[in-house]
Coordinates of C-alpha atoms and ligand atoms in Angstrom, one line a residue:
M10 CA -15.0 -12.7 -21.6
S11 CA -15.8 -16.4 -21.3
R12 CA -12.3 -17.5 -22.4
K13 CA -10.6 -15.2 -20.0
K14 CA -12.9 -16.4 -17.2
E15 CA -12.1 -19.9 -17.8
D16 CA -8.4 -19.2 -18.3
T17 CA -8.2 -17.5 -14.9
A18 CA -10.3 -20.0 -13.0
I19 CA -7.2 -21.0 -11.2
V20 CA -6.8 -17.6 -9.6
E21 CA -10.5 -16.6 -9.5
S22 CA -12.6 -16.9 -6.4
N23 CA -16.3 -16.4 -5.7
K24 CA -15.7 -15.0 -2.2
L25 CA -17.0 -11.5 -2.2
T26 CA -14.1 -10.2 -0.1
D27 CA -11.4 -12.0 -1.8
P28 CA -8.8 -9.2 -2.6
Y29 CA -7.3 -11.1 -5.5
A30 CA -10.8 -11.4 -7.1
S31 CA -11.2 -7.6 -6.6
M32 CA -7.9 -6.9 -8.2
L33 CA -8.7 -9.2 -11.2
S34 CA -12.1 -7.7 -11.8
R35 CA -10.6 -4.1 -12.1
F36 CA -7.8 -5.5 -14.3
H37 CA -10.2 -7.4 -16.6
A38 CA -12.4 -4.2 -16.9
A39 CA -9.3 -2.2 -18.0
A40 CA -8.1 -5.0 -20.3
D41 CA -11.5 -5.2 -22.0
R42 CA -11.6 -1.5 -22.6
L43 CA -7.8 -1.5 -23.9
G44 CA -8.5 -4.5 -26.0
I45 CA -5.3 -6.2 -25.0
S46 CA -4.6 -9.7 -26.3
A47 CA -5.7 -12.9 -24.6
D48 CA -2.1 -13.9 -24.2
E49 CA -1.2 -10.7 -22.4
R50 CA -4.3 -11.0 -20.3
E51 CA -3.2 -14.5 -19.4
I52 CA 0.3 -13.4 -18.2
L53 CA -0.9 -10.5 -16.1
S54 CA -3.8 -12.2 -14.4
R55 CA -1.4 -14.6 -12.6
P56 CA 1.6 -13.8 -10.4
A57 CA 5.0 -14.4 -12.1
E58 CA 6.4 -16.3 -9.0
I59 CA 5.2 -17.4 -5.7
H60 CA 7.7 -18.3 -2.9
I61 CA 6.7 -20.0 0.2
A62 CA 8.9 -20.8 3.2
Y63 CA 8.1 -22.4 6.5
L64 CA 10.5 -20.7 9.0
P65 CA 11.4 -22.5 12.2
V66 CA 12.1 -19.8 14.8
A67 CA 13.4 -20.3 18.4
M68 CA 10.9 -18.6 20.7
D69 CA 12.0 -17.1 24.0
D70 CA 10.4 -20.0 26.0
G71 CA 12.8 -22.4 24.3
H72 CA 10.2 -23.9 21.9
I73 CA 10.4 -23.8 18.0
R74 CA 7.6 -22.2 16.2
V75 CA 7.2 -22.6 12.5
F76 CA 5.9 -19.5 10.6
E77 CA 4.4 -19.5 7.1
A78 CA 6.0 -16.8 4.9
Y79 CA 5.4 -15.6 1.4
R80 CA 7.0 -13.6 -1.3
V81 CA 5.0 -13.0 -4.5
I82 CA 6.4 -11.4 -7.6
H83 CA 3.5 -10.3 -9.8
S84 CA 5.3 -8.8 -12.7
R85 CA 8.9 -7.6 -13.5
A86 CA 7.8 -6.1 -16.9
L87 CA 8.7 -2.6 -15.8
G88 CA 11.6 -3.4 -13.6
P89 CA 12.6 -5.3 -10.4
G90 CA 9.9 -6.5 -8.1
K91 CA 9.0 -3.9 -5.5
G92 CA 6.6 -4.2 -2.5
G93 CA 6.3 -4.3 1.3
I94 CA 6.4 -7.1 3.8
R95 CA 3.4 -7.5 6.0
Y96 CA 3.4 -9.1 9.5
A97 CA -0.2 -9.9 10.7
P98 CA -2.2 -12.8 11.8
E99 CA -4.6 -12.5 8.8
V100 CA -1.8 -12.8 6.1
N101 CA -2.6 -15.4 3.6
M102 CA -1.4 -16.3 0.0
R103 CA -4.3 -14.6 -1.8
E104 CA -4.0 -11.4 0.1
V105 CA -0.2 -11.3 -0.7
M106 CA -1.0 -12.1 -4.4
A107 CA -3.4 -9.2 -4.6
L108 CA -1.1 -6.9 -2.8
A109 CA 1.8 -7.8 -5.2
A110 CA -0.4 -7.2 -8.3
W111 CA -1.5 -3.8 -6.9
M112 CA 2.2 -2.9 -6.6
T113 CA 2.5 -3.6 -10.3
W114 CA -0.3 -1.2 -11.2
K115 CA 0.9 1.4 -8.6
C116 CA 4.5 1.6 -9.9
A117 CA 3.0 1.8 -13.4
V118 CA 0.5 4.5 -12.6
V119 CA 3.1 6.8 -11.1
N120 CA 5.6 5.9 -13.7
I121 CA 8.5 4.6 -11.7
P122 CA 10.7 1.8 -13.1
Y123 CA 9.6 -1.1 -10.9
G124 CA 7.4 -4.2 -11.2
G125 CA 5.1 -5.4 -8.5
A126 CA 5.8 -7.8 -5.5
K127 CA 4.8 -8.3 -1.9
G128 CA 5.7 -10.4 1.1
G129 CA 4.0 -11.5 4.2
I130 CA 4.4 -13.6 7.3
T131 CA 1.5 -15.0 9.2
C132 CA 2.3 -13.9 12.7
E133 CA 1.2 -11.7 15.5
P134 CA 4.1 -9.1 15.8
K135 CA 2.6 -7.2 18.9
K136 CA 2.7 -10.5 20.8
M137 CA 6.3 -11.3 19.9
S138 CA 9.4 -10.1 21.7
L139 CA 12.1 -8.1 20.0
G140 CA 14.5 -11.1 19.9
E141 CA 11.7 -13.3 18.3
L142 CA 10.9 -10.7 15.6
E143 CA 14.6 -10.2 14.8
R144 CA 15.1 -14.1 14.5
L145 CA 12.0 -14.3 12.4
T146 CA 13.0 -11.5 10.0
R147 CA 16.5 -12.9 9.6
A148 CA 15.1 -16.4 8.9
Y149 CA 12.9 -14.8 6.3
T150 CA 15.7 -13.0 4.7
R151 CA 17.8 -16.2 4.5
A152 CA 14.9 -18.1 3.0
M153 CA 14.3 -15.4 0.3
S154 CA 18.0 -14.5 -0.2
K155 CA 17.8 -15.7 -3.9
V156 CA 14.5 -13.9 -4.4
F157 CA 15.6 -10.5 -3.0
G158 CA 18.2 -8.3 -4.7
P159 CA 18.7 -4.7 -5.7
D160 CA 18.0 -5.5 -9.4
K161 CA 15.5 -8.3 -8.7
D162 CA 13.2 -7.7 -5.9
I163 CA 13.3 -4.9 -3.3
P164 CA 11.1 -5.2 -0.2
A165 CA 9.9 -2.4 2.1
P166 CA 7.8 -2.0 5.2
D167 CA 4.1 -2.6 5.3
M168 CA 1.5 -3.3 8.1
G169 CA 3.4 -4.6 11.1
T170 CA 6.9 -3.9 9.9
S171 CA 9.0 -0.8 9.9
A172 CA 12.5 0.6 9.5
R173 CA 13.6 -1.7 12.3
E174 CA 12.9 -4.9 10.3
M175 CA 14.4 -3.3 7.1
A176 CA 17.6 -2.8 9.0
W177 CA 17.7 -6.5 10.0
I178 CA 17.1 -7.5 6.4
V179 CA 20.0 -5.3 5.1
D180 CA 22.2 -6.7 7.8
E181 CA 21.4 -10.4 7.2
Y182 CA 21.5 -9.9 3.3
S183 CA 24.8 -8.2 3.5
R184 CA 26.2 -11.0 5.7
L185 CA 25.0 -13.6 3.2
Y186 CA 26.8 -11.8 0.4
E187 CA 30.3 -11.8 2.0
G188 CA 29.8 -8.7 4.1
N189 CA 29.3 -6.4 1.1
F190 CA 27.0 -3.6 2.4
I191 CA 24.0 -3.8 0.1
P192 CA 21.5 -1.1 1.3
A193 CA 19.6 -1.0 -2.1
V194 CA 18.2 -4.4 -1.4
V195 CA 15.4 -2.9 0.7
T196 CA 13.8 0.5 1.2
G197 CA 12.3 2.1 4.2
K198 CA 15.5 1.7 6.1
P199 CA 16.7 3.8 9.1
L200 CA 18.6 6.9 8.0
E201 CA 21.7 5.6 9.7
L202 CA 21.7 2.5 7.2
G203 CA 21.0 4.5 4.0
G204 CA 17.3 5.3 4.4
S205 CA 15.9 8.4 2.8
K206 CA 14.8 11.5 4.5
G207 CA 11.0 11.8 4.1
R208 CA 10.3 8.1 3.7
V209 CA 8.5 7.5 7.0
E210 CA 6.0 10.3 6.2
A211 CA 5.9 9.7 2.4
T212 CA 2.7 7.7 2.1
G213 CA 0.5 9.9 4.3
R214 CA 1.9 13.0 2.7
G215 CA 1.1 11.6 -0.7
V216 CA -2.5 10.8 0.3
T217 CA -2.9 14.4 1.4
T218 CA -1.3 15.7 -1.7
V219 CA -3.7 13.8 -3.9
I220 CA -6.6 15.0 -1.8
L221 CA -5.5 18.7 -2.2
Q222 CA -5.0 18.2 -5.8
A223 CA -8.5 16.7 -6.3
L224 CA -10.0 19.7 -4.4
Q225 CA -8.0 22.1 -6.5
R226 CA -9.2 20.4 -9.7
I227 CA -12.9 20.6 -8.7
G228 CA -12.5 24.2 -7.4
R229 CA -13.0 23.5 -3.6
R230 CA -10.9 24.9 -0.8
P231 CA -9.7 22.5 2.0
E232 CA -10.6 25.0 4.9
G233 CA -13.8 24.0 6.6
L234 CA -14.1 20.5 5.1
T235 CA -14.3 17.6 7.5
A236 CA -12.5 14.2 7.3
A237 CA -12.7 10.8 8.9
V238 CA -9.5 8.5 8.9
Q239 CA -9.8 4.7 9.5
G240 CA -6.5 3.2 10.8
F241 CA -4.0 5.2 12.9
G242 CA -0.7 3.5 12.0
N243 CA 1.9 5.0 9.6
V244 CA -0.4 5.9 6.8
G245 CA -3.6 6.9 8.8
S246 CA -1.8 9.0 11.5
I247 CA 0.4 10.9 9.1
T248 CA -2.4 11.5 6.7
A249 CA -4.5 12.8 9.5
K250 CA -1.6 15.1 10.7
Y251 CA -1.1 16.6 7.1
L252 CA -4.9 17.0 6.5
S253 CA -5.3 18.9 9.7
Q254 CA -2.3 21.1 8.9
S255 CA -4.0 21.9 5.6
G256 CA -7.1 23.3 7.3
I257 CA -9.3 20.1 7.0
R258 CA -11.0 19.2 10.3
V259 CA -10.3 15.6 11.1
V260 CA -13.4 14.7 13.2
A261 CA -12.8 10.9 13.5
I262 CA -10.0 8.5 13.8
S263 CA -9.8 4.8 14.6
D264 CA -7.6 1.8 14.9
K265 CA -8.2 -1.9 15.6
T266 CA -9.3 -1.1 19.1
G267 CA -12.1 1.2 18.0
G268 CA -12.8 4.8 16.9
Y269 CA -13.1 8.3 18.3
Y270 CA -15.3 11.2 17.2
N271 CA -15.0 14.9 18.0
E272 CA -17.1 17.3 16.1
G273 CA -14.6 20.1 16.9
G274 CA -11.8 18.2 15.4
I275 CA -9.5 15.5 17.0
L276 CA -6.1 17.0 18.1
I277 CA -3.9 14.8 16.0
H278 CA -0.6 15.5 17.7
Q279 CA -2.2 14.5 21.0
A280 CA -3.6 11.3 19.5
I281 CA -0.2 10.4 18.1
Q282 CA 1.4 11.1 21.4
Y283 CA -1.2 9.0 23.2
R284 CA -0.8 6.0 20.8
D285 CA 3.0 6.2 21.1
S286 CA 2.9 6.0 24.9
H287 CA 0.1 3.3 25.0
G288 CA 1.6 0.3 23.2
G289 CA 0.9 1.7 19.7
V290 CA -2.9 1.8 20.1
L291 CA -5.6 4.4 20.8
E292 CA -7.5 2.3 23.4
G293 CA -8.5 4.7 26.2
F294 CA -7.9 7.9 24.2
K295 CA -9.9 10.8 25.7
G296 CA -10.0 13.2 22.8
G297 CA -13.3 12.1 21.4
E298 CA -16.4 10.0 22.0
R299 CA -16.2 6.3 21.3
I300 CA -17.5 5.1 17.9
T301 CA -17.1 1.8 16.0
N302 CA -15.0 1.4 12.8
E303 CA -18.3 0.7 11.1
Q304 CA -19.8 4.0 12.3
L305 CA -16.6 5.9 11.2
L306 CA -17.1 4.7 7.6
T307 CA -20.6 6.2 7.4
L308 CA -20.1 9.5 9.2
D309 CA -21.4 12.7 7.7
V310 CA -18.1 14.0 6.6
D311 CA -16.7 15.4 3.3
I312 CA -13.6 13.2 3.0
L313 CA -13.2 9.6 4.1
V314 CA -9.7 8.0 4.2
P315 CA -9.7 4.2 4.8
A316 CA -6.0 3.6 5.9
A317 CA -6.2 0.3 7.6
L318 CA -7.1 -3.0 5.8
E319 CA -8.6 -4.5 2.7
D320 CA -12.4 -5.0 2.1
Q321 CA -13.7 -2.3 4.5
I322 CA -16.1 -0.6 2.0
T323 CA -18.4 -3.3 0.8
P324 CA -21.9 -3.5 -1.0
Q325 CA -23.4 -3.6 2.6
N326 CA -22.1 -0.3 3.9
A327 CA -21.4 1.6 0.6
P328 CA -25.0 2.8 0.2
N329 CA -24.7 4.5 3.6
I330 CA -21.4 6.3 3.0
K331 CA -21.9 10.1 3.2
A332 CA -18.5 11.4 2.2
W333 CA -18.2 12.7 -1.3
L334 CA -14.5 12.2 -1.6
I335 CA -12.7 8.9 -0.7
A336 CA -8.9 8.6 -0.7
E337 CA -7.7 5.1 -0.3
G338 CA -4.7 5.2 2.0
A339 CA -4.9 1.4 2.5
N340 CA -4.5 -1.1 -0.3
G341 CA -7.7 -2.6 -1.5
P342 CA -10.1 -1.0 1.1
T343 CA -13.0 -1.1 -1.4
T344 CA -14.3 -4.4 -2.7
A345 CA -14.9 -4.5 -6.5
E346 CA -18.7 -5.0 -5.9
A347 CA -18.9 -1.8 -4.0
D348 CA -17.4 0.3 -6.9
P349 CA -20.7 0.7 -8.9
I350 CA -22.5 1.7 -5.7
L351 CA -19.9 4.5 -5.0
N352 CA -19.8 5.5 -8.6
G353 CA -23.7 5.6 -8.6
K354 CA -23.7 8.0 -5.7
G355 CA -21.3 10.3 -7.5
I356 CA -18.5 9.8 -4.9
M357 CA -15.1 10.6 -6.2
V358 CA -12.7 7.7 -5.2
I359 CA -9.0 8.4 -5.5
P360 CA -7.9 4.7 -5.9
D361 CA -5.3 3.0 -3.7
I362 CA -2.9 2.5 -6.6
L363 CA -2.6 6.2 -6.9
A364 CA -3.5 7.6 -3.5
N365 CA -1.0 5.7 -1.4
A366 CA 1.8 5.6 -4.0
G367 CA 3.8 8.3 -2.1
G368 CA 5.6 5.6 -0.2
V369 CA 6.8 3.7 -3.2
I370 CA 7.8 6.9 -4.9
V371 CA 10.1 7.9 -2.0
S372 CA 11.3 4.2 -1.8
Y373 CA 12.4 4.6 -5.4
Y374 CA 14.4 7.8 -4.4
E375 CA 15.9 5.9 -1.6
W376 CA 17.1 3.1 -3.9
V377 CA 18.4 5.7 -6.4
Q378 CA 20.3 7.5 -3.5
N379 CA 21.8 4.1 -2.3
R380 CA 23.1 3.3 -5.8
R381 CA 24.5 6.8 -6.4
G382 CA 25.9 7.2 -2.8
H383 CA 24.5 10.7 -2.8
Y384 CA 21.7 11.8 -0.5
Y385 CA 19.0 14.4 -0.9
T386 CA 17.7 16.8 1.7
E387 CA 14.2 16.3 3.0
S388 CA 12.8 19.2 1.1
E389 CA 14.4 17.9 -2.1
V390 CA 12.8 14.5 -1.5
Q391 CA 9.3 16.0 -0.7
E392 CA 9.4 18.4 -3.6
R393 CA 10.2 15.5 -6.1
A394 CA 7.6 13.2 -4.6
D395 CA 4.9 15.9 -4.4
N396 CA 5.5 16.7 -8.1
T397 CA 5.4 13.1 -9.2
I398 CA 2.2 12.2 -7.5
K399 CA 0.5 15.5 -8.5
Q400 CA 1.5 14.7 -12.1
A401 CA 0.1 11.2 -11.8
F402 CA -3.1 12.5 -10.3
D403 CA -3.5 15.0 -13.2
E404 CA -2.9 12.2 -15.8
V405 CA -5.5 10.1 -14.2
F406 CA -8.0 12.9 -13.7
T407 CA -7.6 14.0 -17.3
R408 CA -8.1 10.4 -18.6
A409 CA -11.1 9.9 -16.4
A410 CA -12.8 13.1 -17.8
A411 CA -11.8 12.2 -21.4
Q412 CA -13.2 8.7 -21.3
K413 CA -16.0 9.4 -18.9
V414 CA -14.9 6.8 -16.4
S415 CA -14.1 6.8 -12.7
L416 CA -10.6 7.7 -11.4
R417 CA -10.1 4.0 -10.5
E418 CA -10.9 2.9 -14.1
A419 CA -8.7 5.6 -15.4
A420 CA -5.8 4.7 -13.2
Y421 CA -6.1 1.0 -14.2
L422 CA -6.3 2.0 -17.9
I423 CA -2.9 4.0 -17.6
A424 CA -1.3 1.3 -15.5
V425 CA -2.3 -1.7 -17.6
E426 CA -1.5 0.1 -20.8
R427 CA 2.1 0.9 -19.5
V428 CA 2.8 -2.6 -18.3
V429 CA 1.4 -4.2 -21.5
R430 CA 3.5 -1.9 -23.6
A431 CA 6.7 -3.0 -21.7
L432 CA 5.6 -6.7 -22.0
R433 CA 5.5 -6.2 -25.8
M434 CA 9.0 -4.8 -25.8
H435 CA 10.3 -7.7 -23.9
G436 CA 9.3 -10.0 -26.8
K437 CA 8.1 -13.6 -26.7
Y438 CA 10.1 -16.0 -24.5
Ligands
NAD7 P1 0.4 0.1 10.3 O1 0.7 -1.3 10.9 O2 1.4 1.2 10.6 O3 -1.0 0.5 10.8 C1 -2.2 -0.2 10.5 C2 -3.3 0.5 11.4 O4 -4.6 -0.1 11.0 C3 -3.2 0.5 12.9 O5 -3.6 1.6 13.5 C4 -4.2 -0.7 13.2 O6 -4.6 -0.7 14.5 C5 -5.2 -0.4 12.3 N1 -6.2 -1.5 12.1 C6 -5.9 -2.9 12.0 N2 -7.1 -3.6 11.9 C7 -8.0 -2.6 11.9 C8 -9.5 -2.7 11.9 N3 -10.1 -3.9 11.8 N4 -10.2 -1.5 11.8 C9 -9.6 -0.4 12.0 N5 -8.2 -0.2 12.1 C10 -7.5 -1.4 12.0 O7 0.2 -0.1 8.7 P2 0.4 1.0 7.6 O8 1.7 0.9 7.1 O9 -0.2 2.3 8.1 O10 -0.6 0.4 6.5 C11 -2.0 0.7 6.5 C12 -2.5 0.3 5.0 O11 -1.8 1.2 4.1 C13 -2.3 -1.1 4.6 O12 -3.3 -1.4 3.7 C14 -0.9 -0.9 3.8 O13 -0.8 -2.0 2.8 C15 -1.2 0.4 3.1 N6 0.1 1.0 2.6 C16 1.1 1.4 3.5 C17 2.2 2.1 3.0 C18 3.4 2.4 3.9 O14 4.3 3.1 3.4 N7 3.4 2.1 5.1 C19 2.2 2.4 1.7 C20 1.1 2.1 0.8 C21 0.1 1.5 1.4

């Protein structure tokens, strides 16, 4: 333990809410249990590559603003780097490093042939014009043109980005490569540019699928259960929609402007319509009484879905959480220090690297379709994705029961084991 602590000092931090420290502590716990070598531990506790660019962008007022942009490849042991691009004011290097590593474990746990990567730009997309966002995205693509590639590193949307940004990336990247149309360089594209049916809904659908699978494995029916969902973007709103379709009453939702509680159940389609016609936020929604995000996390509900940001469930609020099932729609919503508190309370936590893997699973199908030039129907995509995530859930559930560990520990054991096996196959450099 002491050697690895010293070895990884460069990437360790004492900050309680440092997402990279949270990632490392789960990784080291799995590595200890698996008995992997110090060398393998050394490789996987650091990112393989970090790319930083300062992007000068012409703003609408004629001034130039320089944006800090990252792309981190954590591992290519299982395949090309894969992971989204985040546009948000809080984006920083350690966050992107953690997100990249989580992608490595996520792809491994659901058994798709990708490594882990992530990108981010520190910016406030809601305060930028369409033209500014397009120039920023094209500048980022040019800066990362040697990093990205269908067999090297394949970005996708994350917080603050969507199919629109992916379309600009394909266009810019294809121009850089002499006009060859290269849709497989990025996933989460619009259908018109080679996107996959079912991609937009894939993450929220996957979150719901693992919740239903967990309920089935413990012999509970969804009807009559209640849920609270934090975050009402792509993941949160689609999870809320599918949960309510499955008979679960979603009594609380929230976004960065605050939360809403309705004991009888929030009408999710109304909330989505409201958000879409009010600048993408729930501010002023009348379908429930106002609550704070902090109150939402500790509501007396059966199921809690954090689907916004990292570090939301902490040692401070974990003792007050009343839900008995948590499905992590967001990446890293629980700090490592909160894990033992949740475990001690007997709360079943479906970890991020499994719960929100539906998106990357369908991204993989998108990439496969681009390369084959043959496209699946929506139901084909959904059936394949549902089966893949259910199978991954069952493997994690069975391993957790066999080794008497939490679902998170079991997911890390499976993921780290797969990546380490691939590392060994690659041989020594
Ligand atoms: P998004 O930008 O579509 O939505 C984010 C939501 O979180 C918005 O409703 C925003 O208002 C809300 N939010 C922001 N700050 C908040 C705060 N302090 N309190 C409460 N809500 C807050 O992003 P998304 O794509 O839905 O991603 C959400 C999370 O899911 C992120 O952690 C992301 O990494 C993860 N994720 C996304 C995907 C995907 O396919 N989009 C896949 C896997 C994981």
